[in-house]
Short mmCIF file of C-alpha atoms in Angstrom, two decimals:
data_model
loop_
_atom_site.label_atom_id
_atom_site.label_comp_id
_atom_site.label_asym_id
_atom_site.label_seq_id
_atom_site.Cartn_x
_atom_site.Cartn_y
_atom_site.Cartn_z
CA MET A 792 38.40 -6.15 174.50
CA VAL A 793 38.69 -8.86 172.55
CA ASN A 794 35.72 -12.03 173.69
CA LYS A 795 36.71 -14.71 171.73
CA SER A 796 33.23 -16.85 173.24
CA ASN A 797 30.69 -14.72 170.89
CA VAL A 798 31.66 -15.69 167.56
CA LEU A 799 28.02 -14.97 166.25
CA VAL A 800 28.31 -12.04 167.56
CA GLY A 801 31.26 -10.76 165.97
CA VAL A 802 29.21 -12.41 162.96
CA ALA A 803 26.92 -10.63 163.01
CA PHE A 804 28.42 -7.05 163.30
CA LEU A 805 30.31 -8.35 160.31
CA CYS A 806 27.69 -8.95 158.07
CA LEU A 807 25.02 -5.59 159.08
CA GLY A 808 28.47 -3.65 157.96
CA LEU A 809 28.53 -5.40 154.63
CA PHE A 810 24.70 -4.31 154.25
CA ILE A 811 26.23 -1.04 154.54
CA VAL A 812 29.37 -0.48 152.69
CA PRO A 813 28.39 -1.62 149.12
CA ILE A 814 26.35 1.92 149.57
CA ASN A 815 29.72 3.65 149.78
CA ASP A 816 31.28 1.88 146.52
CA ALA A 817 28.15 2.59 144.42
CA LEU A 818 28.68 6.31 145.86
CA ALA A 819 31.78 6.60 144.55
CA LYS A 820 31.70 4.57 141.43
CA TYR A 821 28.30 6.89 140.49
CA LEU A 822 30.26 10.30 141.73
CA SER A 823 33.47 9.16 139.07
CA SER A 824 31.57 9.82 136.11
CA ASP A 825 31.89 13.25 136.36
CA LEU A 826 34.62 14.41 138.94
CA LYS A 827 38.32 13.44 139.53
CA ILE A 828 38.65 10.36 142.07
CA PHE A 829 41.55 12.33 143.74
CA GLU A 830 38.26 14.64 145.36
CA ILE A 831 36.08 11.45 145.68
CA ILE A 832 39.37 9.87 147.79
CA TRP A 833 39.19 12.80 149.26
CA ALA A 834 35.50 13.49 150.68
CA ARG A 835 35.63 9.80 152.11
CA PHE A 836 38.54 10.85 154.03
CA PHE A 837 37.98 14.10 155.18
CA GLY A 838 34.36 13.10 155.78
CA HIS A 839 34.72 10.21 157.88
CA PHE A 840 37.76 12.47 159.81
CA ILE A 841 35.46 15.78 160.15
CA PHE A 842 32.23 13.77 161.58
CA LEU A 843 34.08 11.81 163.80
CA VAL A 844 37.70 12.35 165.14
CA PRO A 845 36.95 15.67 166.92
CA LEU A 846 34.12 14.17 169.09
CA ALA A 847 36.03 11.23 170.07
CA TYR A 848 39.18 12.91 170.97
CA TYR A 849 36.57 14.83 173.16
CA LEU A 850 35.44 12.02 174.81
CA LYS A 851 38.49 10.32 175.36
CA GLY A 852 41.10 12.80 175.85
CA LYS A 853 44.58 12.99 174.80
CA LYS A 854 45.22 9.81 177.21
CA GLY A 855 42.53 7.47 176.05
CA PHE A 856 43.16 9.27 172.00
CA PHE A 857 47.06 8.46 172.26
CA ASN A 858 47.99 5.37 173.83
CA SER A 859 50.60 2.72 173.00
CA THR A 860 48.54 1.06 170.33
CA THR A 861 48.84 4.36 168.29
CA LYS A 862 52.08 3.34 166.20
CA HIS A 863 49.60 -0.01 164.82
CA GLN A 864 46.66 2.44 164.21
CA PHE A 865 48.18 4.74 162.31
CA THR A 866 49.48 1.57 160.09
CA ARG A 867 46.50 0.36 159.93
CA GLY A 868 44.66 3.55 159.08
CA LEU A 869 47.41 3.55 155.71
CA PHE A 870 46.48 0.19 155.29
CA ILE A 871 42.89 1.20 154.30
CA PHE A 872 43.61 4.87 153.21
CA LEU A 873 45.71 2.57 150.45
CA GLY A 874 43.29 0.30 150.21
CA THR A 875 40.38 2.67 149.45
CA ALA A 876 42.40 4.55 146.83
CA PHE A 877 43.55 1.60 144.61
CA PHE A 878 40.20 0.38 144.64
CA TYR A 879 38.17 3.77 143.61
CA ILE A 880 41.31 4.29 141.08
CA SER A 881 40.05 0.86 139.61
CA ILE A 882 37.09 0.81 139.59
CA THR A 883 36.74 4.71 137.10
CA GLU A 884 38.07 2.72 134.30
CA ILE A 885 36.59 -1.31 135.18
CA PRO A 886 33.39 -2.27 136.20
CA LEU A 887 31.91 -2.43 140.25
CA PRO A 888 31.85 -6.56 140.28
CA ASN A 889 34.90 -6.97 138.48
CA ALA A 890 36.89 -4.72 141.15
CA LEU A 891 35.44 -6.34 143.70
CA SER A 892 36.00 -9.66 142.39
CA LEU A 893 39.86 -9.09 142.87
CA LEU A 894 39.11 -7.30 145.86
CA LEU A 895 37.93 -10.41 147.62
CA VAL A 896 41.17 -11.96 147.71
CA ALA A 897 41.63 -10.32 150.90
CA PRO A 898 39.70 -13.01 152.84
CA ILE A 899 41.95 -16.02 151.59
CA ILE A 900 44.84 -13.64 152.27
CA VAL A 901 43.84 -13.32 156.04
CA VAL A 902 43.35 -17.19 156.76
CA VAL A 903 47.23 -17.75 155.35
CA LEU A 904 48.79 -14.95 156.79
CA SER A 905 46.24 -14.68 160.48
CA SER A 906 48.48 -17.60 161.92
CA TYR A 907 51.66 -15.52 161.27
CA MET A 908 50.71 -12.55 162.67
CA LEU A 909 47.94 -13.32 165.67
CA LYS A 910 48.70 -16.52 166.27
CA GLU A 911 45.62 -17.99 165.07
CA LYS A 912 45.43 -21.45 164.06
CA ILE A 913 44.51 -22.03 160.47
CA THR A 914 42.53 -25.29 159.89
CA SER A 915 41.32 -27.13 156.90
CA LEU A 916 38.15 -25.45 156.97
CA LYS A 917 38.68 -22.26 157.54
CA ILE A 918 40.49 -22.69 154.07
CA ILE A 919 38.20 -25.04 152.46
CA CYS A 920 35.10 -22.36 153.83
CA ALA A 921 37.05 -18.97 152.31
CA LEU A 922 37.54 -20.74 149.14
CA ILE A 923 33.79 -22.08 148.78
CA GLY A 924 32.90 -18.41 149.31
CA PHE A 925 35.08 -16.96 146.95
CA ALA A 926 34.08 -19.50 144.45
CA GLY A 927 30.71 -18.57 145.69
CA THR A 928 31.14 -14.66 144.73
CA LEU A 929 32.73 -15.81 141.48
CA LEU A 930 29.17 -17.60 140.07
CA VAL A 931 27.60 -13.86 141.90
CA ILE A 932 29.92 -11.66 139.86
CA GLN A 933 30.40 -13.42 136.90
CA PRO A 934 33.43 -11.20 136.16
CA GLY A 935 34.03 -12.48 132.76
CA PHE A 936 37.73 -10.57 132.15
CA THR A 937 38.39 -10.46 128.65
CA TYR A 938 41.61 -9.01 129.62
CA PHE A 939 43.75 -7.90 132.58
CA ASN A 940 44.35 -4.54 132.50
CA LEU A 941 46.84 -2.29 134.42
CA TYR A 942 43.17 -1.43 136.17
CA SER A 943 42.51 -4.57 137.47
CA VAL A 944 45.60 -4.86 138.66
CA TYR A 945 44.85 -1.83 141.25
CA ALA A 946 41.80 -3.68 142.41
CA LEU A 947 44.39 -6.67 143.54
CA ILE A 948 46.69 -4.76 145.52
CA SER A 949 43.71 -2.88 147.14
CA GLY A 950 42.38 -6.48 148.21
CA LEU A 951 46.26 -6.84 149.08
CA PHE A 952 46.11 -3.90 151.86
CA TYR A 953 42.54 -4.95 152.45
CA ALA A 954 43.43 -8.06 153.86
CA MET A 955 46.73 -5.98 155.91
CA TYR A 956 43.82 -3.50 157.51
CA LEU A 957 41.54 -6.55 158.67
CA ILE A 958 44.10 -7.83 160.23
CA TYR A 959 45.29 -5.01 162.07
CA THR A 960 41.34 -4.48 163.49
CA ARG A 961 41.54 -7.66 165.26
CA LYS A 962 45.92 -6.70 166.22
CA VAL A 963 44.27 -2.84 167.62
CA ASN A 964 41.69 -4.52 168.97
CA PHE A 965 42.94 -6.56 171.80
CA SER A 966 43.50 -3.60 173.83
CA SER A 967 42.55 0.14 172.10
CA ASP A 968 38.75 1.16 172.03
CA SER A 969 36.59 1.26 169.25
CA ILE A 970 35.71 4.65 169.09
CA VAL A 971 39.33 5.71 168.66
CA THR A 972 40.05 2.46 166.61
CA LEU A 973 37.60 3.83 164.08
CA SER A 974 39.18 7.85 164.38
CA TYR A 975 42.65 6.51 163.04
CA SER A 976 40.95 4.68 160.47
CA THR A 977 40.36 8.16 158.52
CA ILE A 978 43.37 9.94 160.16
CA PRO A 979 45.95 8.82 157.66
CA GLY A 980 44.31 9.48 154.00
CA ALA A 981 42.29 12.62 155.47
CA ILE A 982 46.16 13.68 155.93
CA ILE A 983 47.77 13.06 153.13
CA MET A 984 44.70 13.72 150.71
CA THR A 985 44.37 17.34 152.09
CA LEU A 986 47.57 17.85 151.19
CA LEU A 987 47.52 16.68 148.19
CA ILE A 988 43.92 17.78 147.22
CA PRO A 989 44.96 20.92 145.46
CA PHE A 990 47.16 19.68 143.00
CA TYR A 991 44.64 17.50 141.43
CA TRP A 992 41.10 19.67 142.37
CA GLU A 993 39.94 20.54 138.89
CA ASN A 994 36.11 20.40 139.29
CA ILE A 995 33.50 22.49 141.61
CA PRO A 996 30.98 19.49 141.96
CA ASP A 997 26.94 20.99 141.94
CA LEU A 998 25.07 20.71 145.10
CA ASN A 999 23.77 17.10 144.62
CA GLN A 1000 27.25 15.65 144.40
CA VAL A 1001 28.67 17.43 147.31
CA ILE A 1002 25.21 16.01 149.15
CA ILE A 1003 26.53 12.55 147.69
CA MET A 1004 30.45 13.52 148.67
CA GLY A 1005 29.26 14.54 152.43
CA CYS A 1006 27.07 11.02 152.25
CA ILE A 1007 30.26 9.16 151.88
CA GLY A 1008 31.84 9.94 155.41
CA PRO A 1009 28.98 8.70 157.46
CA VAL A 1010 28.02 5.77 155.68
CA VAL A 1011 32.18 4.99 156.45
CA ILE A 1012 31.81 6.02 159.65
CA ILE A 1013 29.02 2.92 160.58
CA SER A 1014 30.11 0.71 158.21
CA HIS A 1015 33.52 0.38 159.75
CA PHE A 1016 32.36 0.48 163.30
CA PHE A 1017 30.29 -2.78 162.63
CA PHE A 1018 33.80 -4.03 161.21
CA ILE A 1019 35.72 -2.80 164.15
CA LYS A 1020 33.18 -4.64 167.10
CA ALA A 1021 32.99 -7.72 164.76
CA TYR A 1022 36.38 -8.04 165.13
CA GLN A 1023 36.20 -7.67 168.95
CA TYR A 1024 34.33 -10.91 169.02
CA ALA A 1025 36.08 -13.53 166.36
CA GLU A 1026 39.39 -14.33 165.55
CA ALA A 1027 40.23 -12.54 162.04
CA SER A 1028 40.34 -15.83 160.20
CA THR A 1029 37.18 -17.10 161.50
CA LEU A 1030 35.52 -13.85 159.52
CA ALA A 1031 37.48 -13.91 156.89
CA PRO A 1032 34.61 -16.03 154.66
CA ILE A 1033 32.22 -13.80 156.19
CA HIS A 1034 32.98 -10.75 154.23
CA TYR A 1035 31.42 -12.81 150.85
CA PHE A 1036 28.39 -11.46 152.24
CA GLU A 1037 29.43 -7.76 150.44
CA ILE A 1038 28.43 -9.47 147.53
CA VAL A 1039 24.72 -10.46 148.77
CA SER A 1040 24.23 -6.59 150.33
CA ASN A 1041 24.94 -5.88 146.07
CA VAL A 1042 22.60 -8.49 145.10
CA LEU A 1043 19.99 -7.20 147.16
CA ILE A 1044 20.44 -3.77 146.65
CA SER A 1045 20.08 -4.65 142.39
CA VAL A 1046 17.11 -6.80 143.56
CA LEU A 1047 15.67 -3.73 145.33
CA PHE A 1048 16.33 -0.90 143.83
CA PHE A 1049 16.70 -2.13 140.37
CA LYS A 1050 13.88 -4.65 139.98
CA ASP A 1051 17.19 -7.19 139.13
CA ILE A 1052 16.32 -10.57 139.67
CA PRO A 1053 19.34 -13.07 140.44
CA THR A 1054 19.57 -15.60 137.66
CA ILE A 1055 19.81 -19.72 138.67
CA ALA A 1056 24.34 -19.27 138.81
CA VAL A 1057 24.12 -16.20 140.86
CA SER A 1058 21.63 -18.12 143.72
CA ILE A 1059 23.49 -20.85 143.67
CA GLY A 1060 26.48 -18.40 144.42
CA ILE A 1061 25.17 -16.60 147.48
CA MET A 1062 23.77 -20.12 148.49
CA CYS A 1063 27.94 -20.95 148.83
CA ILE A 1064 28.66 -18.08 150.29
CA ILE A 1065 26.52 -18.16 152.98
CA SER A 1066 27.04 -21.71 153.32
CA SER A 1067 30.63 -21.14 153.44
CA GLY A 1068 29.90 -18.29 156.67
CA VAL A 1069 27.54 -20.20 158.52
CA LEU A 1070 28.81 -23.53 158.72
CA ILE A 1071 32.87 -21.97 159.93
CA SER A 1072 30.70 -19.99 162.12
CA ILE A 1073 28.60 -23.13 163.49
CA ASN A 1074 31.94 -24.58 164.38
CA GLN A 1075 33.81 -22.06 166.00
CA LYS A 1076 30.67 -21.82 167.97
CA ASN A 1077 30.85 -25.61 168.56
CA ILE A 1078 34.40 -25.58 169.81
CA SER A 1079 34.44 -22.12 171.82
CA ASN A 1080 31.33 -24.48 173.74
CA GLU A 1081 33.52 -27.24 174.42
CA LYS A 1082 36.40 -25.39 175.76
CA PHE A 1083 33.81 -23.45 178.10
CA LYS A 1084 32.14 -27.08 179.19
CA LEU A 1085 36.11 -28.43 179.61
CA LYS A 1086 36.58 -25.68 182.04
CA LEU A 1087 33.86 -25.90 183.86
#
């Protein structure tokens, strides 16, 4: 059940997920140089499915697994499948930072649509924070597009589907269990890709590639579990700017593993990202405290 009074807890869960999810993107990008992208998409969703869905069904039973939210759960799962598929296809031809910059139109879309679909209050502060976060993102990744090709369009489309996934995550969290919600994140994609993969499988992966493909599912499960928990504690429009922390985690991975020290522009961008998230979280926490005092 959603608890709107613990916004900072929601922010903490979301940040944990955003620090983990770039590992998934990096693994997919690495594999795309040798394997067909359909094989990687299948591995991402089937790995998630085989690790979690049987366990979730065993723990929750038929009644717990299939309930009044099943229709919305399938819709949500379809959105994340389409968003992931378009994103993976885009990074086969354009750099990961370029694709990520287009994917991150999602928080702005969430801020706008949440007022209509979730009846959340949209304030000027939420909109400003989303825009500041996006500006910081551009400073960090410095995409430098020379032309806007078809694969850039795919990345942009992935952002649209990802925004709908986030909105539906908030929607189903009002009445659904976290493990069940996490399971439905993979069911549509696993079914669709398992039916299609015999027609697109061309390369036999070596042992190293098999291990990497096997790691994608667990990484996705952990990161998306934190996403789901985050949306149980805070509104979608409130959490939207926090998604720009994914850029911060990307930079940290570059520093720790590749010794790539951020430039001044990148550092300013990170500060913008952090500032937008912290500002909107503190403001929301103050609002919640004021409401609590009024009730008393």
